[in-house]
GROMACS .gro file of C-alpha atoms in nm:
model
  236
    1MET     CA    1   1.917  -3.473  -4.273
    2LYS     CA    2   1.887  -3.639  -3.944
    3LEU     CA    3   2.085  -3.355  -3.778
    4CYS     CA    4   1.859  -3.088  -3.923
    5LEU     CA    5   1.550  -3.278  -3.823
    6SER     CA    6   1.684  -3.311  -3.462
    7MET     CA    7   1.756  -2.941  -3.442
    8LEU     CA    8   1.412  -2.857  -3.570
    9LEU     CA    9   1.259  -3.067  -3.297
   10VAL     CA   10   1.474  -2.914  -3.031
   11LEU     CA   11   1.380  -2.562  -3.162
   12SER     CA   12   1.006  -2.653  -3.177
   13SER     CA   13   1.015  -2.794  -2.823
   14SER     CA   14   1.174  -2.482  -2.689
   15LEU     CA   15   0.920  -2.251  -2.860
   16PHE     CA   16   0.627  -2.470  -2.738
   17SER     CA   17   0.771  -2.456  -2.390
   18GLN     CA   18   0.789  -2.080  -2.400
   19GLU     CA   19   0.432  -2.055  -2.528
   20GLN     CA   20   0.320  -2.289  -2.251
   21ALA     CA   21   0.497  -2.104  -1.968
   22VAL     CA   22   0.251  -2.038  -1.683
   23LYS     CA   23   0.176  -1.679  -1.650
   24HIS     CA   24   0.128  -1.487  -1.320
   25SER     CA   25   0.000  -1.137  -1.254
   26LEU     CA   26   0.112  -0.903  -0.969
   27ARG     CA   27  -0.027  -0.584  -0.808
   28ILE     CA   28   0.114  -0.398  -0.526
   29LEU     CA   29  -0.095  -0.188  -0.273
   30PRO     CA   30   0.113   0.025  -0.036
   31LEU     CA   31  -0.068   0.090   0.288
   32GLY     CA   32  -0.016   0.352   0.548
   33ASP     CA   33  -0.048   0.729   0.618
   34PRO     CA   34   0.107   1.005   0.413
   35PRO     CA   35   0.330   1.253   0.576
   36PRO     CA   36   0.178   1.594   0.668
   37PHE     CA   37   0.123   1.831   0.380
   38GLN     CA   38   0.364   2.115   0.401
   39GLN     CA   39   0.414   2.436   0.212
   40GLU     CA   40   0.649   2.730   0.205
   41ILE     CA   41   0.625   3.076   0.052
   42ARG     CA   42   0.884   3.181  -0.209
   43ASP     CA   43   0.862   3.519  -0.379
   44GLY     CA   44   0.499   3.550  -0.258
   45ILE     CA   45   0.408   3.211  -0.403
   46ARG     CA   46   0.308   2.898  -0.211
   47HIS     CA   47   0.511   2.588  -0.294
   48GLU     CA   48   0.463   2.234  -0.179
   49ILE     CA   49   0.755   2.093   0.017
   50PRO     CA   50   0.837   1.742  -0.110
   51PRO     CA   51   0.799   1.465   0.162
   52GLU     CA   52   1.129   1.354   0.326
   53GLU     CA   53   1.289   1.041   0.204
   54GLY     CA   54   1.154   0.731   0.355
   55THR     CA   55   0.825   0.891   0.466
   56ILE     CA   56   0.641   0.744   0.160
   57PRO     CA   57   0.704   0.423  -0.037
   58PRO     CA   58   0.942   0.454  -0.346
   59ARG     CA   59   0.767   0.566  -0.647
   60ASP     CA   60   0.961   0.368  -0.899
   61LEU     CA   61   1.043  -0.006  -0.866
   62LYS     CA   62   1.216  -0.258  -1.087
   63ILE     CA   63   1.044  -0.596  -1.072
   64SER     CA   64   1.285  -0.882  -1.145
   65PRO     CA   65   1.118  -1.231  -1.160
   66LYS     CA   66   1.351  -1.523  -1.177
   67PRO     CA   67   1.310  -1.654  -1.543
   68PRO     CA   68   1.229  -2.015  -1.644
   69GLU     CA   69   1.535  -2.233  -1.722
   70GLY     CA   70   1.693  -2.145  -2.046
   71GLN     CA   71   1.548  -1.788  -2.061
   72GLU     CA   72   1.723  -1.464  -2.002
   73PRO     CA   73   1.622  -1.251  -1.691
   74VAL     CA   74   1.402  -0.953  -1.764
   75SER     CA   75   1.303  -0.656  -1.538
   76PHE     CA   76   0.979  -0.460  -1.546
   77PRO     CA   77   0.915  -0.097  -1.431
   78MET     CA   78   0.643  -0.052  -1.175
   79LYS     CA   79   0.508   0.266  -1.021
   80LEU     CA   80   0.373   0.289  -0.669
   81ARG     CA   81   0.151   0.535  -0.495
   82LEU     CA   82   0.044   0.518  -0.131
   83GLY     CA   83  -0.315   0.392  -0.086
   84TYR     CA   84  -0.361   0.299  -0.458
   85MET     CA   85  -0.335  -0.029  -0.651
   86SER     CA   86  -0.045  -0.056  -0.889
   87ALA     CA   87  -0.112  -0.147  -1.246
   88PRO     CA   88  -0.111  -0.526  -1.296
   89MET     CA   89   0.211  -0.675  -1.428
   90THR     CA   90   0.215  -1.026  -1.593
   91PHE     CA   91   0.522  -1.240  -1.620
   92PRO     CA   92   0.620  -1.604  -1.647
   93LEU     CA   93   0.572  -1.771  -1.319
   94PRO     CA   94   0.922  -1.787  -1.145
   95PRO     CA   95   1.017  -2.147  -1.025
   96ASP     CA   96   1.055  -2.024  -0.667
   97ARG     CA   97   0.737  -1.819  -0.671
   98LYS     CA   98   0.913  -1.509  -0.552
   99ILE     CA   99   0.967  -1.170  -0.706
  100ASP     CA  100   1.262  -0.922  -0.635
  101ALA     CA  101   1.122  -0.568  -0.596
  102ASP     CA  102   1.419  -0.336  -0.629
  103LEU     CA  103   1.469   0.030  -0.633
  104GLN     CA  104   1.466   0.180  -0.978
  105ASP     CA  105   1.791   0.369  -0.912
  106GLY     CA  106   1.958   0.063  -0.765
  107GLY     CA  107   1.949  -0.139  -0.444
  108SER     CA  108   1.716  -0.405  -0.304
  109TRP     CA  109   1.392  -0.306  -0.148
  110LEU     CA  110   1.159  -0.608  -0.086
  111ASP     CA  111   1.121  -0.977  -0.173
  112ILE     CA  112   0.766  -1.065  -0.263
  113PRO     CA  113   0.633  -1.419  -0.212
  114LEU     CA  114   0.375  -1.499  -0.481
  115ALA     CA  115   0.029  -1.630  -0.369
  116ALA     CA  116  -0.124  -1.942  -0.481
  117GLY     CA  117  -0.317  -1.920  -0.810
  118ASP     CA  118  -0.256  -1.713  -1.111
  119ALA     CA  119  -0.238  -1.366  -0.947
  120THR     CA  120  -0.099  -1.193  -0.639
  121LEU     CA  121  -0.206  -0.878  -0.450
  122ALA     CA  122   0.099  -0.776  -0.240
  123LEU     CA  123  -0.011  -0.560   0.057
  124VAL     CA  124   0.299  -0.362   0.151
  125PHE     CA  125   0.338  -0.157   0.473
  126ARG     CA  126   0.608  -0.011   0.692
  127GLY     CA  127   0.788  -0.255   0.914
  128GLY     CA  128   0.966   0.023   1.106
  129LYS     CA  129   0.974   0.397   1.129
  130ASP     CA  130   1.012   0.442   0.749
  131TRP     CA  131   0.953   0.285   0.418
  132TYR     CA  132   1.321   0.148   0.411
  133GLN     CA  133   1.195  -0.128   0.615
  134PRO     CA  134   0.895  -0.260   0.431
  135ARG     CA  135   0.697  -0.572   0.507
  136VAL     CA  136   0.450  -0.761   0.277
  137LEU     CA  137   0.143  -0.984   0.301
  138SER     CA  138   0.063  -1.160  -0.025
  139MET     CA  139  -0.298  -1.258  -0.103
  140PRO     CA  140  -0.464  -1.422  -0.406
  141ASP     CA  141  -0.584  -1.149  -0.649
  142ASP     CA  142  -0.877  -1.355  -0.790
  143ALA     CA  143  -1.183  -1.139  -0.685
  144LYS     CA  144  -1.464  -1.141  -0.933
  145GLY     CA  145  -1.740  -0.876  -1.016
  146GLY     CA  146  -1.993  -0.880  -0.738
  147ASP     CA  147  -1.747  -0.992  -0.462
  148VAL     CA  148  -1.697  -0.816  -0.139
  149VAL     CA  149  -1.353  -0.887   0.004
  150PHE     CA  150  -1.235  -0.811   0.351
  151LEU     CA  151  -0.843  -0.821   0.407
  152ASN     CA  152  -0.692  -0.818   0.764
  153VAL     CA  153  -0.346  -0.672   0.744
  154THR     CA  154  -0.323  -0.627   1.117
  155GLY     CA  155  -0.193  -0.850   1.395
  156LYS     CA  156  -0.516  -0.887   1.560
  157PRO     CA  157  -0.860  -1.067   1.469
  158MET     CA  158  -1.131  -0.839   1.356
  159GLY     CA  159  -1.501  -0.871   1.370
  160ILE     CA  160  -1.715  -0.850   1.044
  161VAL     CA  161  -2.093  -0.794   1.053
  162TRP     CA  162  -2.235  -0.875   0.720
  163GLY     CA  163  -2.601  -0.803   0.729
  164GLN     CA  164  -2.727  -1.040   1.014
  165GLU     CA  165  -2.411  -1.255   1.000
  166LYS     CA  166  -2.136  -1.207   1.259
  167LEU     CA  167  -1.785  -1.325   1.152
  168LYS     CA  168  -1.434  -1.329   1.264
  169LEU     CA  169  -1.143  -1.244   1.047
  170GLU     CA  170  -0.804  -1.374   1.170
  171PRO     CA  171  -0.490  -1.176   1.111
  172GLY     CA  172  -0.329  -1.214   0.770
  173LYS     CA  173  -0.646  -1.366   0.614
  174ARG     CA  174  -0.918  -1.262   0.389
  175LEU     CA  175  -1.293  -1.324   0.367
  176VAL     CA  176  -1.509  -1.317   0.059
  177ARG     CA  177  -1.891  -1.257   0.047
  178ARG     CA  178  -2.138  -1.189  -0.234
  179ILE     CA  179  -2.462  -1.001  -0.217
  180ASP     CA  180  -2.766  -1.214  -0.278
  181GLY     CA  181  -2.912  -1.144  -0.629
  182GLY     CA  182  -3.235  -0.995  -0.493
  183ALA     CA  183  -3.084  -0.756  -0.242
  184LYS     CA  184  -2.991  -0.403  -0.332
  185ALA     CA  185  -2.740  -0.354  -0.056
  186VAL     CA  186  -2.599  -0.502   0.267
  187ALA     CA  187  -2.507  -0.334   0.591
  188VAL     CA  188  -2.142  -0.389   0.686
  189SER     CA  189  -1.941  -0.317   1.002
  190ILE     CA  190  -1.579  -0.388   1.074
  191LEU     CA  191  -1.495  -0.407   1.444
  192TYR     CA  192  -1.158  -0.407   1.615
  193PRO     CA  193  -1.070  -0.530   1.974
  194THR     CA  194  -1.002  -0.266   2.228
  195ALA     CA  195  -0.746  -0.288   2.510
  196ALA     CA  196  -1.049  -0.373   2.749
  197GLY     CA  197  -1.147  -0.663   2.525
  198ALA     CA  198  -1.456  -0.507   2.372
  199LEU     CA  199  -1.524  -0.485   2.000
  200LYS     CA  200  -1.563  -0.123   1.868
  201ALA     CA  201  -1.651  -0.027   1.510
  202CYS     CA  202  -1.410   0.138   1.283
  203LEU     CA  203  -1.623   0.130   0.981
  204SER     CA  204  -2.002   0.110   0.919
  205THR     CA  205  -2.130   0.137   0.576
  206GLN     CA  206  -2.373   0.007   0.303
  207VAL     CA  207  -2.234  -0.209   0.015
  208GLU     CA  208  -2.444  -0.158  -0.295
  209ASN     CA  209  -2.519  -0.454  -0.523
  210GLU     CA  210  -2.356  -0.309  -0.846
  211GLY     CA  211  -2.315  -0.634  -1.045
  212LYS     CA  212  -1.971  -0.626  -1.197
  213THR     CA  213  -1.817  -0.407  -0.924
  214CYS     CA  214  -1.583  -0.573  -0.680
  215HIS     CA  215  -1.561  -0.400  -0.336
  216GLN     CA  216  -1.255  -0.453  -0.117
  217PHE     CA  217  -1.202  -0.343   0.241
  218VAL     CA  218  -0.834  -0.346   0.358
  219ILE     CA  219  -0.788  -0.326   0.740
  220TYR     CA  220  -0.448  -0.212   0.838
  221ALA     CA  221  -0.256  -0.078   1.147
  222ALA     CA  222  -0.217   0.309   1.138
  223ASP     CA  223  -0.038   0.575   1.331
  224GLY     CA  224  -0.245   0.745   1.608
  225VAL     CA  225  -0.548   0.523   1.582
  226PRO     CA  226  -0.585   0.154   1.643
  227VAL     CA  227  -0.673   0.056   1.277
  228LYS     CA  228  -0.783   0.211   0.950
  229VAL     CA  229  -0.991   0.073   0.664
  230LEU     CA  230  -0.919   0.138   0.303
  231PRO     CA  231  -1.231   0.087   0.085
  232LEU     CA  232  -1.159   0.023  -0.286
  233SER     CA  233  -1.395  -0.056  -0.570
  234GLU     CA  234  -1.320  -0.159  -0.929
  235GLN     CA  235  -1.508  -0.296  -1.232
  236ILE     CA  236  -1.413  -0.648  -1.314
   0.00000   0.00000   0.00000
């Protein structure tokens, strides 16, 4: 009787522990320029030439979080597309707050450190000439509807003009602003430092006050130009 009771308590404790496991969410955003679009004519019909290996990020990943003690490891499939957020993936928070992002057909690709909080946005970019050498900057993915988020994925500080406010955004950091309830829109400019030390605008726009819409501006290094800005909007 006592043995049965002990086993029941152990089982109940294990189930309770699994139910109480802290969950974490991950999205990946690959940043960069796509290779030139190329076509060839075969039998009088134009066909797109697939991009060369390494010129775009892998389309299919296998995400493998380290499981909590006592649980079996589980891998999750994730699809990537250059310039687009991946679908969010939720899993028990690994004890080391890291994720292995492996190629679907085998081989390691990237280790992703998880940001503080309950959700991570992993900003992934080339660390060399191709996507076989990726780098990552992990940011909290906790923006709310009405937030305007600026993310600096470059190695230089950026200038942000928010209405009449002039701000400095350091490398590897983010800045969050909200539009005042009565305003319909806010004028926004993003400026980068030139070789001469001046600031030059790489984006000037109006951000509309759309209530539940979150706007994000991702500033990243690009080929052929000093920086580029990827604007993203989503309903939250």
